[in-house]
Amino acid sequence: MNDSPLNTFDTGRPQVTPLSLYIHIPWCVRKCPYCDFNSHEQKGELPEQAYIAAMLEDFEQDLDFIQGRELQSIFIGGGTPSLFSAVAYKTLFKGLQTHLKFADDIEITLEANPGTLEQGRFEGYRAAGINRLSIGVQSFDPVQLTKLGRIHNSDDALRAIACAQEAGFSNFNIDLMHGLNEQTPDDALRDLNTAIAAGAPHISWYQLTIEANTEFYKRPPALPVETDMHRIQNAGGALLAANNFARYEVSAFAKPGHQARHNLNYWQFGDYLAIGAGAHGKISLANGDVLRYQKTRKPEDYLQRKPSRSSKTELIDAIDLPLEFMMNSLRLQQGFTRQLFSERTGLDSQTIEPTLAKLVKQGLLEEESLLIKPSHRGFELIDSILSEFLPS
């Protein structure tokens, strides 16, 4: 950031950490009762052009963070990014490319709500450069969709998936929740079977959690008992594996060649720039420090604030870096290498060696061909593993 004392970079040292970009679109048609993201119900016409201009202006304040790197991936989240037009995204991408190069094989993902899509939008998004979708279905059960406050029905979801495929999207994700209100294992498997039959190459399948500052927190739904939760998780995992979906992260399942590259960069403690109201970024500085920053949350403030839209900027203490790294990398089934730990944190791997040895001895971690990863038991006890990396 040009007005920050942290803006000191050793341009002679090459930056090898991959670079991604997160873009936040904060508006939605209606706030869902489980949602704790920075989303705001649309009131009147969206300030699409003004918001794109604000994000490009914001991006110019963070150019030093690029450090000569190509952009490997973009993820556009929200809110409901599919409320914005393809023309808006084409303008945004063109503006970004005046400041940095997109990798030839860049992955650009758009979160899409089935209730805000029609055929023409999919084709426009493809033409604008978006090559991956994440379709927020959550459930195909009409009763559950109503309880979740979704604005689409099951037919809308299936139609959106089919239209995306007809528009040329062969790489897309379907978001599904499980552990819903009074949901049985059969109900959960029915949702998964529907997504599989629809041709999804990637499925994010995660348990509903009740977060503070949501309607569900004030009025909690009746969730399945713990034994049913375990049955759902075990049966769902087996069903996905039988259909050639590999579980490569806690809640991410992909067919070969369809892992989410943007999310992998998060989980491997890569760098990501951030623009948009409430967006979070993380950057490795050339002097070895790791910087985290956040943009101002309220859309009206983001639109008006000039020149800096950062609301919080902080260095991660070196003593906290092992935990920060593990919180991400241990979500992955493949685990990590000592070399990756050193590259992404700037720390010697010897700093974590005693803890690794202890966890391997306890059977919570295992090492194979230089990869350190949770054992089957450890994957179910991630919180216990992470507690070992807390600063003493």
Coordinates of C-alpha atoms in Angstrom, one line a residue:
M1 CA 0.0 0.0 0.0
N2 CA 1.6 3.2 -1.2
D3 CA 0.8 5.1 2.1
S4 CA 2.0 2.3 4.4
P5 CA 5.3 2.1 6.3
L6 CA 5.3 -1.6 5.4
N7 CA 5.7 -0.7 1.7
T8 CA 9.4 -1.8 1.5
F9 CA 10.3 -4.5 -0.9
D10 CA 13.6 -6.0 -2.0
T11 CA 13.1 -6.1 -5.7
G12 CA 16.3 -8.0 -6.2
R13 CA 14.9 -11.1 -4.4
P14 CA 12.6 -13.2 -6.6
Q15 CA 9.2 -13.9 -5.1
V16 CA 8.3 -17.6 -5.7
T17 CA 5.0 -17.8 -3.7
P18 CA 2.1 -18.2 -6.1
L19 CA -0.3 -15.2 -6.3
S20 CA -4.1 -15.2 -6.5
L21 CA -6.8 -12.6 -6.3
Y22 CA -10.0 -12.6 -4.3
I23 CA -12.8 -10.3 -5.4
H24 CA -15.8 -9.7 -3.2
I25 CA -19.2 -8.6 -4.4
P26 CA -21.2 -7.8 -1.3
W27 CA -24.8 -7.7 -2.5
C28 CA -27.4 -10.5 -2.6
V29 CA -31.2 -10.7 -3.3
R30 CA -31.9 -11.9 0.2
K31 CA -29.7 -12.7 3.2
C32 CA -29.9 -16.4 4.1
P33 CA -30.5 -17.3 7.7
Y34 CA -27.2 -19.3 8.0
C35 CA -25.0 -16.8 6.3
D36 CA -22.3 -14.9 8.3
F37 CA -20.5 -13.5 5.2
N38 CA -20.2 -9.9 4.4
S39 CA -23.4 -9.7 2.3
H40 CA -26.1 -7.0 2.1
E41 CA -29.6 -7.3 0.6
Q42 CA -29.9 -5.4 -2.7
K43 CA -32.0 -2.3 -2.5
G44 CA -32.7 -0.7 -5.8
E45 CA -30.3 -0.8 -8.8
L46 CA -26.8 -2.0 -8.1
P47 CA -24.0 0.6 -8.5
E48 CA -22.2 -1.8 -10.9
Q49 CA -20.0 0.6 -12.8
A50 CA -19.1 2.7 -9.7
Y51 CA -18.2 -0.5 -7.8
I52 CA -16.0 -1.8 -10.6
A53 CA -14.3 1.6 -10.8
A54 CA -13.8 1.6 -7.0
M55 CA -12.2 -1.9 -7.1
L56 CA -9.8 -0.9 -9.8
E57 CA -8.8 2.3 -7.9
D58 CA -8.4 0.2 -4.8
F59 CA -6.2 -2.3 -6.7
E60 CA -3.8 0.5 -7.7
Q61 CA -3.0 1.1 -4.0
D62 CA -1.7 -2.5 -3.7
L63 CA 0.5 -2.8 -6.8
D64 CA 3.7 -3.3 -4.7
F65 CA 2.2 -6.5 -3.4
I66 CA 2.5 -8.1 -6.9
Q67 CA 6.3 -8.2 -6.8
G68 CA 6.7 -9.1 -10.4
R69 CA 4.4 -12.2 -10.3
E70 CA 1.7 -13.5 -12.7
L71 CA -1.8 -14.0 -11.4
Q72 CA -2.5 -17.7 -11.1
S73 CA -6.2 -17.6 -10.2
I74 CA -9.1 -15.3 -9.4
F75 CA -12.1 -16.1 -7.2
I76 CA -15.2 -13.9 -7.2
G77 CA -17.2 -14.5 -4.1
G78 CA -20.0 -12.8 -2.2
G79 CA -22.8 -12.1 -1.7
T80 CA -24.0 -13.0 -5.1
P81 CA -21.5 -12.2 -7.8
S82 CA -23.9 -13.4 -10.5
L83 CA -25.9 -10.3 -9.9
F84 CA -23.2 -8.4 -11.9
S85 CA -23.2 -8.5 -15.6
A86 CA -20.6 -10.1 -17.9
V87 CA -19.8 -6.6 -19.2
A88 CA -18.8 -5.5 -15.7
Y89 CA -16.4 -8.4 -15.3
K90 CA -14.9 -7.9 -18.7
T91 CA -14.2 -4.2 -17.7
L92 CA -12.7 -5.3 -14.4
F93 CA -10.4 -7.9 -16.0
K94 CA -9.2 -5.5 -18.6
G95 CA -8.4 -2.9 -15.9
L96 CA -6.5 -5.5 -13.8
Q97 CA -4.4 -6.6 -16.8
T98 CA -3.1 -3.1 -17.2
H99 CA -1.2 -3.7 -13.9
L100 CA -0.3 -7.4 -14.0
K101 CA -0.2 -10.4 -16.3
F102 CA -2.7 -13.2 -16.1
A103 CA -1.1 -16.6 -16.3
D104 CA -1.9 -18.3 -19.6
D105 CA -3.8 -21.0 -17.8
I106 CA -5.4 -18.7 -15.1
E107 CA -8.4 -20.2 -13.3
I108 CA -11.2 -17.6 -12.9
T109 CA -14.1 -18.8 -10.7
L110 CA -17.4 -17.0 -10.2
E111 CA -19.8 -17.9 -7.4
A112 CA -23.3 -18.2 -9.0
N113 CA -26.7 -18.4 -7.4
P114 CA -29.2 -20.5 -9.5
G115 CA -31.9 -17.9 -8.7
T116 CA -30.1 -15.1 -10.5
L117 CA -29.0 -16.9 -13.7
E118 CA -30.2 -17.4 -17.2
Q119 CA -28.6 -18.8 -20.4
G120 CA -27.4 -15.5 -21.8
R121 CA -25.4 -14.7 -18.6
F122 CA -23.5 -18.0 -18.7
E123 CA -22.4 -17.3 -22.3
G124 CA -21.4 -13.8 -21.4
Y125 CA -19.4 -14.9 -18.4
R126 CA -17.5 -17.3 -20.6
A127 CA -16.8 -14.6 -23.2
A128 CA -15.6 -12.3 -20.4
G129 CA -12.9 -14.8 -19.4
I130 CA -14.6 -16.7 -16.5
N131 CA -13.8 -20.4 -16.9
R132 CA -15.1 -21.9 -13.7
L133 CA -18.3 -21.6 -11.8
S134 CA -19.2 -22.4 -8.2
I135 CA -23.0 -22.9 -8.1
G136 CA -24.6 -22.4 -4.7
V137 CA -27.2 -25.1 -4.7
Q138 CA -27.0 -26.1 -1.0
S139 CA -29.8 -28.7 -1.4
F140 CA -32.1 -30.1 -4.1
D141 CA -34.8 -30.8 -1.5
P142 CA -37.6 -28.1 -1.8
V143 CA -38.4 -28.2 1.9
Q144 CA -34.8 -27.7 2.9
L145 CA -34.3 -24.9 0.3
T146 CA -37.3 -23.0 1.9
K147 CA -35.8 -23.5 5.4
L148 CA -32.4 -22.3 4.2
G149 CA -34.0 -19.1 2.8
R150 CA -32.8 -19.8 -0.8
I151 CA -34.5 -18.0 -3.6
H152 CA -34.3 -20.9 -6.1
N153 CA -36.0 -24.3 -6.2
S154 CA -34.7 -27.7 -7.3
D155 CA -35.7 -27.2 -10.9
D156 CA -33.9 -23.8 -11.0
A157 CA -30.7 -25.5 -9.8
L158 CA -30.8 -28.3 -12.3
R159 CA -31.6 -25.8 -15.1
A160 CA -28.7 -23.6 -14.1
I161 CA -26.3 -26.6 -14.1
A162 CA -27.5 -27.6 -17.6
C163 CA -27.3 -24.1 -19.0
A164 CA -23.7 -23.8 -17.6
Q165 CA -22.7 -27.0 -19.4
E166 CA -24.5 -25.8 -22.6
A167 CA -22.5 -22.6 -22.4
G168 CA -19.2 -24.5 -22.4
F169 CA -18.5 -24.7 -18.6
S170 CA -16.9 -28.2 -18.2
N171 CA -15.2 -27.1 -15.0
F172 CA -17.7 -26.2 -12.2
N173 CA -18.4 -26.9 -8.6
I174 CA -21.7 -27.6 -6.8
D175 CA -22.0 -26.4 -3.2
L176 CA -24.1 -28.7 -1.0
M177 CA -24.7 -28.7 2.7
H178 CA -25.5 -31.6 4.9
G179 CA -26.6 -31.9 8.6
L180 CA -29.6 -29.8 7.7
N181 CA -32.8 -29.4 9.7
E182 CA -34.1 -33.0 10.6
Q183 CA -32.1 -34.3 7.6
T184 CA -31.8 -38.1 7.4
P185 CA -28.8 -39.9 5.9
D186 CA -31.0 -40.9 3.0
D187 CA -32.0 -37.3 2.4
A188 CA -28.3 -36.2 2.3
L189 CA -27.4 -39.0 -0.1
R190 CA -30.2 -38.0 -2.4
D191 CA -28.7 -34.6 -2.7
L192 CA -25.3 -36.0 -3.5
N193 CA -26.7 -38.4 -6.1
T194 CA -28.6 -35.6 -7.8
A195 CA -25.4 -33.5 -8.1
I196 CA -23.4 -36.5 -9.4
A197 CA -26.1 -37.3 -11.9
A198 CA -26.0 -33.7 -13.1
G199 CA -22.4 -34.1 -14.1
A200 CA -20.6 -32.0 -11.5
P201 CA -16.8 -32.6 -11.7
H202 CA -16.3 -31.0 -8.3
I203 CA -18.6 -31.0 -5.2
S204 CA -18.1 -29.0 -2.0
W205 CA -20.0 -30.9 0.6
Y206 CA -19.9 -29.4 4.0
Q207 CA -21.8 -29.5 7.3
L208 CA -24.2 -26.7 8.2
T209 CA -22.7 -24.8 11.2
I210 CA -24.5 -22.3 13.3
E211 CA -22.6 -19.0 13.3
A212 CA -23.0 -16.0 15.5
N213 CA -24.8 -13.0 14.0
T214 CA -27.1 -15.1 11.9
E215 CA -30.8 -15.8 12.1
F216 CA -30.1 -19.5 12.7
Y217 CA -28.1 -18.5 15.8
K218 CA -31.1 -16.6 17.2
R219 CA -33.5 -19.4 16.2
P220 CA -31.5 -22.6 15.7
P221 CA -33.0 -25.4 13.5
A222 CA -33.3 -28.9 14.8
L223 CA -30.1 -30.5 13.5
P224 CA -29.5 -34.3 13.2
V225 CA -28.2 -36.0 16.3
E226 CA -24.4 -36.8 16.3
T227 CA -24.9 -40.5 15.4
D228 CA -26.8 -39.5 12.3
M229 CA -24.2 -36.8 11.5
H230 CA -21.5 -39.6 11.5
R231 CA -23.7 -41.8 9.3
I232 CA -24.2 -39.0 6.8
Q233 CA -20.5 -38.2 6.6
N234 CA -19.4 -41.8 6.3
A235 CA -22.1 -42.8 3.7
G236 CA -21.6 -39.6 1.7
G237 CA -17.8 -40.0 1.6
A238 CA -18.2 -43.6 0.4
L239 CA -20.7 -42.6 -2.3
L240 CA -18.4 -39.9 -3.7
A241 CA -15.4 -42.2 -3.7
A242 CA -17.4 -44.9 -5.5
N243 CA -18.2 -42.3 -8.2
N244 CA -14.5 -41.3 -8.8
F245 CA -14.5 -38.2 -6.5
A246 CA -11.3 -37.9 -4.5
R247 CA -11.6 -36.1 -1.2
Y248 CA -8.6 -33.8 -1.4
E249 CA -9.7 -31.4 1.4
V250 CA -11.9 -31.6 4.4
S251 CA -15.1 -30.7 2.4
A252 CA -13.9 -30.7 -1.2
F253 CA -14.3 -33.7 -3.6
A254 CA -13.1 -33.6 -7.2
K255 CA -12.8 -35.9 -10.2
P256 CA -9.3 -36.1 -11.7
G257 CA -8.0 -32.8 -13.0
H258 CA -10.8 -30.7 -11.3
Q259 CA -9.3 -29.6 -8.0
A260 CA -10.0 -25.9 -7.2
R261 CA -6.6 -24.3 -7.9
H262 CA -7.6 -21.1 -6.2
N263 CA -8.5 -22.9 -3.0
L264 CA -5.4 -25.0 -3.1
N265 CA -3.4 -21.8 -3.1
Y266 CA -5.2 -20.8 0.1
W267 CA -4.6 -24.2 1.8
Q268 CA -0.9 -24.3 0.7
F269 CA -0.4 -20.8 2.4
G270 CA 0.0 -19.0 -0.9
D271 CA -0.5 -15.3 -1.4
Y272 CA -3.7 -13.6 -2.4
L273 CA -4.6 -10.1 -3.2
A274 CA -8.0 -8.7 -2.2
I275 CA -10.4 -6.1 -3.6
G276 CA -14.0 -5.5 -2.8
A277 CA -15.9 -4.6 0.4
G278 CA -14.7 -6.8 3.3
A279 CA -12.2 -8.8 1.2
H280 CA -9.2 -10.3 3.0
G281 CA -5.7 -10.6 1.6
K282 CA -2.4 -12.2 2.6
I283 CA 1.0 -11.4 1.2
S284 CA 4.5 -12.6 1.8
L285 CA 6.9 -9.7 1.9
A286 CA 10.4 -10.0 0.4
N287 CA 12.0 -9.3 3.8
G288 CA 10.4 -12.5 5.2
D289 CA 7.4 -11.0 6.9
V290 CA 3.9 -12.1 6.2
L291 CA 1.2 -9.4 6.0
R292 CA -2.6 -9.8 6.4
Y293 CA -5.0 -7.1 5.4
Q294 CA -8.7 -6.4 5.1
K295 CA -10.8 -4.0 3.1
T296 CA -13.6 -1.8 4.7
R297 CA -16.8 -3.9 5.0
K298 CA -19.7 -1.6 4.2
P299 CA -20.4 -1.2 0.5
E300 CA -21.3 2.5 0.8
D301 CA -18.0 3.2 2.6
Y302 CA -16.0 1.2 0.1
L303 CA -17.5 3.2 -2.7
Q304 CA -16.7 6.5 -1.2
R305 CA -13.4 6.0 0.6
K306 CA -10.3 7.3 -1.3
P307 CA -7.5 6.5 -1.8
S308 CA -7.1 3.7 0.7
R309 CA -9.9 1.3 1.4
S310 CA -8.0 -0.9 3.8
S311 CA -9.6 -1.1 7.2
K312 CA -7.0 -3.3 8.9
T313 CA -3.3 -4.2 8.1
E314 CA -1.2 -6.4 10.3
L315 CA 2.0 -8.4 10.3
I316 CA 1.6 -12.0 11.4
D317 CA 4.1 -12.6 14.3
A318 CA 6.7 -15.2 13.4
I319 CA 5.7 -17.2 16.5
D320 CA 2.2 -17.6 15.0
L321 CA 3.2 -18.7 11.5
P322 CA 3.5 -22.5 12.2
L323 CA -0.1 -22.5 13.4
E324 CA -1.3 -20.3 10.6
F325 CA 0.4 -22.6 8.0
M326 CA -1.0 -25.8 9.6
M327 CA -4.5 -24.4 9.8
N328 CA -4.5 -24.4 6.1
S329 CA -2.2 -27.2 4.9
L330 CA -3.6 -29.8 7.3
R331 CA -7.0 -29.4 5.6
L332 CA -5.4 -31.2 2.6
Q333 CA -5.4 -35.0 2.4
Q334 CA -2.0 -34.8 0.6
G335 CA -0.4 -32.7 3.5
F336 CA 2.7 -30.7 3.0
T337 CA 6.5 -30.9 2.8
R338 CA 9.1 -29.3 5.0
Q339 CA 10.3 -27.4 2.0
L340 CA 6.8 -25.9 1.4
F341 CA 6.6 -24.9 5.1
S342 CA 10.0 -23.1 4.9
E343 CA 9.1 -21.4 1.5
R344 CA 5.7 -20.1 2.7
T345 CA 6.6 -19.1 6.3
G346 CA 10.3 -18.1 5.9
L347 CA 11.0 -20.3 8.9
D348 CA 13.5 -23.2 9.2
S349 CA 11.5 -26.5 9.4
Q350 CA 13.6 -27.4 12.4
T351 CA 11.3 -25.1 14.4
I352 CA 8.5 -27.6 14.1
E353 CA 10.5 -30.8 14.1
P354 CA 9.8 -31.8 17.7
T355 CA 6.1 -31.2 17.3
L356 CA 6.0 -33.3 14.1
A357 CA 7.9 -36.1 15.7
K358 CA 5.4 -36.1 18.7
L359 CA 2.4 -36.2 16.4
V360 CA 3.8 -39.0 14.2
K361 CA 4.5 -41.0 17.4
Q362 CA 0.9 -40.5 18.5
G363 CA -0.4 -41.7 15.2
L364 CA -2.0 -38.4 14.3
L365 CA 0.4 -37.5 11.5
E366 CA 2.2 -39.8 9.1
E367 CA 5.1 -39.2 6.7
E368 CA 5.4 -40.8 3.3
S369 CA 7.8 -39.8 0.5
L370 CA 8.6 -36.4 2.1
L371 CA 4.9 -35.6 2.5
I372 CA 3.6 -35.0 6.1
K373 CA -0.2 -35.5 6.4
P374 CA -2.9 -36.4 8.9
S375 CA -3.5 -40.0 9.4
H376 CA -7.1 -41.3 9.0
R377 CA -7.5 -40.8 12.8
G378 CA -5.7 -37.4 12.7
F379 CA -8.0 -36.1 9.9
E380 CA -10.9 -36.6 12.3
L381 CA -8.9 -34.9 15.1
I382 CA -7.5 -31.8 13.3
D383 CA -8.3 -29.5 16.3
S384 CA -6.1 -31.7 18.5
I385 CA -3.2 -31.5 16.0
L386 CA -3.5 -27.8 15.6
S387 CA -3.4 -27.2 19.4
E388 CA 0.1 -28.6 19.4
F389 CA 1.3 -25.7 17.2
L390 CA -0.1 -23.0 19.5
P391 CA 2.6 -20.6 20.7
S392 CA 3.9 -21.6 24.1

